[in-house]
């Protein structure tokens, strides 16, 4: 019995963390690609050395840890460098996602995957794709406010991600996050209730 596997996706600052935190207060196993992405670049991990080889010593802080802001600035300068970043990190992140899916036993698993790709449906056994959708203008404002990045850098990150229409094509369920936090919480509760029923059906059959 592997239960219901939901992929929570959406562009940068769309509201995934809020939704996943909400789900984690229920009996849901949350497997978060952004969290894993931090773990695989801890000091001493091979991926950190590969990043230094590709992007140079400037991506390290004095204590040898990853300087995330500097890597972000360098990596999103061109398509080529984003691709290089992805080629170094995505395979290790993918293996860890698979490992965590196998080692968690809750009847509902939420994979938080900012950069959703259709191959993941089979690779991770995903049953539902939950998209947090938001207009680009709101997204840009939220990312600038939260991360203190410039508008050009926010635009570069957003344009390196799948477009809203692309994501909508793959979504089984959509939460539109252009209202208040309270509305987002209510929407998350509604989809959670639906998933609870689906998880029950999967286990019963
Ligand atoms: C560039 C890094 C160091 C910036 O770190 P920072 O702490 O500022 O951001 P954080 O990791 O919290 O990511 C925030 C968001 O940025 C966006 N983002 C991150 N990496 C990428 C990428 N390679 N391409 C497009 N968008 C990305 C996602 O929306 C993500 O949710 C970091 O994002 C990173 O290591 N990225 C590569 C790994 C990756 O692809 N992660 C995304 C999930 S697999
Ligand atoms: N409905 C909302 N109203 C106001 N602020 C919001 C709303 N939804 C999210 N935010 C804020 O927008 C920012 C981005 O939200 P959040 O961190 O949940 O996005 P995310 O999709 O997890 O981002 P990332 O892809 O960068 O990990 C946060 O500062 C959050 O508090």
mmCIF file of N, CA and C and ligand atoms in Angstrom, residues 8-21 32 34 112 114 132 134 138-139 141-143 145-147 157 161 176-185, ligand 2:
data_model
loop_
_atom_site.group_PDB
_atom_site.id
_atom_site.type_symbol
_atom_site.label_atom_id
_atom_site.label_comp_id
_atom_site.label_asym_id
_atom_site.label_seq_id
_atom_site.Cartn_x
_atom_site.Cartn_y
_atom_site.Cartn_z
ATOM 1 N N UNK A 8 2.807 18.824 -4.940
ATOM 2 C CA UNK A 8 2.426 20.227 -4.782
ATOM 3 C C UNK A 8 3.435 21.073 -5.540
ATOM 4 N N UNK A 9 2.941 21.794 -6.539
ATOM 5 C CA UNK A 9 3.870 22.595 -7.329
ATOM 6 C C UNK A 9 3.337 24.019 -7.535
ATOM 7 N N UNK A 10 4.149 24.836 -8.164
ATOM 8 C CA UNK A 10 3.790 26.241 -8.386
ATOM 9 C C UNK A 10 5.082 27.028 -8.491
ATOM 10 N N UNK A 11 5.010 28.172 -9.100
ATOM 11 C CA UNK A 11 6.208 28.993 -9.302
ATOM 12 C C UNK A 11 6.739 29.539 -7.984
ATOM 13 N N UNK A 12 7.868 30.225 -8.079
ATOM 14 C CA UNK A 12 8.494 30.789 -6.882
ATOM 15 C C UNK A 12 7.508 31.736 -6.175
ATOM 16 N N UNK A 13 7.450 31.615 -4.861
ATOM 17 C CA UNK A 13 6.614 32.462 -4.005
ATOM 18 C C UNK A 13 5.123 32.382 -4.342
ATOM 19 N N UNK A 14 4.700 31.231 -4.863
ATOM 20 C CA UNK A 14 3.274 31.092 -5.184
ATOM 21 C C UNK A 14 2.460 30.778 -3.930
ATOM 22 N N UNK A 15 3.108 30.192 -2.915
ATOM 23 C CA UNK A 15 2.396 29.865 -1.676
ATOM 24 C C UNK A 15 2.496 28.395 -1.288
ATOM 25 N N UNK A 16 3.423 27.650 -1.921
ATOM 26 C CA UNK A 16 3.553 26.208 -1.636
ATOM 27 C C UNK A 16 3.913 25.934 -0.177
ATOM 28 N N UNK A 17 4.822 26.752 0.372
ATOM 29 C CA UNK A 17 5.274 26.489 1.742
ATOM 30 C C UNK A 17 4.109 26.643 2.718
ATOM 31 N N UNK A 18 3.280 27.640 2.482
ATOM 32 C CA UNK A 18 2.122 27.816 3.365
ATOM 33 C C UNK A 18 1.233 26.579 3.295
ATOM 34 N N UNK A 19 0.965 26.112 2.089
ATOM 35 C CA UNK A 19 0.081 24.943 1.918
ATOM 36 C C UNK A 19 0.732 23.695 2.526
ATOM 37 N N UNK A 20 2.026 23.503 2.289
ATOM 38 C CA UNK A 20 2.669 22.281 2.815
ATOM 39 C C UNK A 20 2.745 22.334 4.335
ATOM 40 N N UNK A 21 2.984 23.512 4.908
ATOM 41 C CA UNK A 21 2.972 23.612 6.384
ATOM 42 C C UNK A 21 1.595 23.247 6.922
ATOM 43 N N UNK A 32 9.963 17.590 0.790
ATOM 44 C CA UNK A 32 10.088 18.911 0.175
ATOM 45 C C UNK A 32 11.417 19.025 -0.594
ATOM 46 N N UNK A 34 12.858 21.567 -1.902
ATOM 47 C CA UNK A 34 13.696 22.705 -1.487
ATOM 48 C C UNK A 34 14.496 22.355 -0.227
ATOM 49 N N UNK A 112 6.643 18.272 -2.322
ATOM 50 C CA UNK A 112 6.660 19.696 -2.693
ATOM 51 C C UNK A 112 7.763 19.875 -3.728
ATOM 52 N N UNK A 114 8.958 22.422 -6.643
ATOM 53 C CA UNK A 114 8.781 23.681 -7.381
ATOM 54 C C UNK A 114 8.920 23.493 -8.889
ATOM 55 N N UNK A 132 -0.422 25.522 -7.039
ATOM 56 C CA UNK A 132 -0.757 26.810 -6.429
ATOM 57 C C UNK A 132 -0.466 27.854 -7.499
ATOM 58 N N UNK A 134 -0.732 31.658 -9.230
ATOM 59 C CA UNK A 134 -0.805 33.078 -8.864
ATOM 60 C C UNK A 134 -0.367 33.917 -10.063
ATOM 61 N N UNK A 138 1.713 39.453 -8.894
ATOM 62 C CA UNK A 138 1.666 39.208 -7.439
ATOM 63 C C UNK A 138 2.900 38.407 -7.030
ATOM 64 N N UNK A 139 3.233 37.439 -7.883
ATOM 65 C CA UNK A 139 4.393 36.570 -7.611
ATOM 66 C C UNK A 139 5.675 37.421 -7.487
ATOM 67 N N UNK A 141 5.970 40.559 -6.763
ATOM 68 C CA UNK A 141 5.946 41.379 -5.557
ATOM 69 C C UNK A 141 6.285 40.532 -4.323
ATOM 70 N N UNK A 142 5.685 39.333 -4.238
ATOM 71 C CA UNK A 142 5.917 38.487 -3.058
ATOM 72 C C UNK A 142 7.372 38.024 -2.982
ATOM 73 N N UNK A 143 7.951 37.699 -4.119
ATOM 74 C CA UNK A 143 9.332 37.209 -4.073
ATOM 75 C C UNK A 143 10.292 38.348 -3.729
ATOM 76 N N UNK A 145 9.542 41.008 -1.892
ATOM 77 C CA UNK A 145 9.325 41.322 -0.464
ATOM 78 C C UNK A 145 9.984 40.272 0.423
ATOM 79 N N UNK A 146 9.762 38.987 0.061
ATOM 80 C CA UNK A 146 10.248 37.911 0.937
ATOM 81 C C UNK A 146 11.766 37.763 0.878
ATOM 82 N N UNK A 147 12.339 37.770 -0.334
ATOM 83 C CA UNK A 147 13.760 37.435 -0.485
ATOM 84 C C UNK A 147 14.651 38.660 -0.640
ATOM 85 N N UNK A 157 14.451 34.446 -12.508
ATOM 86 C CA UNK A 157 14.107 33.162 -11.874
ATOM 87 C C UNK A 157 12.764 32.678 -12.422
ATOM 88 N N UNK A 161 11.491 29.150 -14.984
ATOM 89 C CA UNK A 161 10.561 28.119 -14.503
ATOM 90 C C UNK A 161 9.472 27.878 -15.554
ATOM 91 N N UNK A 176 -6.016 28.871 -6.395
ATOM 92 C CA UNK A 176 -5.618 30.195 -6.878
ATOM 93 C C UNK A 176 -5.307 31.050 -5.648
ATOM 94 N N UNK A 177 -4.052 31.497 -5.554
ATOM 95 C CA UNK A 177 -3.625 32.221 -4.349
ATOM 96 C C UNK A 177 -3.469 33.711 -4.625
ATOM 97 N N UNK A 178 -4.593 34.333 -5.024
ATOM 98 C CA UNK A 178 -4.502 35.778 -5.245
ATOM 99 C C UNK A 178 -5.328 36.549 -4.219
ATOM 100 N N UNK A 179 -5.751 35.830 -3.168
ATOM 101 C CA UNK A 179 -6.536 36.501 -2.121
ATOM 102 C C UNK A 179 -5.735 36.603 -0.839
ATOM 103 N N UNK A 180 -6.444 36.482 0.291
ATOM 104 C CA UNK A 180 -5.771 36.613 1.587
ATOM 105 C C UNK A 180 -5.213 35.259 2.032
ATOM 106 N N UNK A 181 -4.379 35.294 3.081
ATOM 107 C CA UNK A 181 -3.832 34.062 3.659
ATOM 108 C C UNK A 181 -4.975 33.186 4.170
ATOM 109 N N UNK A 182 -5.994 33.828 4.715
ATOM 110 C CA UNK A 182 -7.141 33.065 5.230
ATOM 111 C C UNK A 182 -7.849 32.294 4.114
ATOM 112 N N UNK A 183 -7.978 32.941 2.956
ATOM 113 C CA UNK A 183 -8.590 32.252 1.803
ATOM 114 C C UNK A 183 -7.719 31.081 1.361
ATOM 115 N N UNK A 184 -6.391 31.270 1.457
ATOM 116 C CA UNK A 184 -5.469 30.198 1.065
ATOM 117 C C UNK A 184 -5.647 29.000 2.016
ATOM 118 N N UNK A 185 -5.793 29.307 3.309
ATOM 119 C CA UNK A 185 -5.978 28.241 4.304
ATOM 120 C C UNK A 185 -7.270 27.476 4.016
HETATM 121 N N1 LIG B 2 -2.391 34.918 0.053
HETATM 122 C C1 LIG B 2 -1.288 35.550 0.451
HETATM 123 N N2 LIG B 2 -1.341 36.824 0.863
HETATM 124 C C2 LIG B 2 -0.227 37.502 1.267
HETATM 125 N N3 LIG B 2 1.019 36.957 1.290
HETATM 126 C C3 LIG B 2 1.127 35.685 0.880
HETATM 127 C C4 LIG B 2 -0.006 34.910 0.452
HETATM 128 N N4 LIG B 2 0.433 33.675 0.107
HETATM 129 C C5 LIG B 2 1.760 33.668 0.328
HETATM 130 N N5 LIG B 2 2.173 34.868 0.792
HETATM 131 C C6 LIG B 2 3.556 35.265 1.114
HETATM 132 O O1 LIG B 2 4.280 35.143 -0.090
HETATM 133 C C7 LIG B 2 5.570 34.599 0.155
HETATM 134 C C8 LIG B 2 5.729 33.321 -0.650
HETATM 135 O O2 LIG B 2 4.934 32.270 -0.100
HETATM 136 P P1 LIG B 2 5.577 30.856 0.146
HETATM 137 O O3 LIG B 2 6.904 30.975 0.815
HETATM 138 O O4 LIG B 2 4.543 29.989 0.780
HETATM 139 O O5 LIG B 2 5.792 30.438 -1.382
HETATM 140 P P2 LIG B 2 6.540 29.193 -2.010
HETATM 141 O O6 LIG B 2 5.744 28.784 -3.182
HETATM 142 O O7 LIG B 2 6.821 28.172 -0.975
HETATM 143 O O8 LIG B 2 7.904 29.834 -2.479
HETATM 144 P P3 LIG B 2 9.266 29.132 -3.021
HETATM 145 O O9 LIG B 2 8.961 28.573 -4.363
HETATM 146 O O10 LIG B 2 10.195 30.263 -3.126
HETATM 147 O O11 LIG B 2 9.697 28.128 -2.017
HETATM 148 C C9 LIG B 2 5.681 34.394 1.661
HETATM 149 O O12 LIG B 2 6.325 35.508 2.213
HETATM 150 C C10 LIG B 2 4.219 34.309 2.098
HETATM 151 O O13 LIG B 2 4.050 34.726 3.426
#
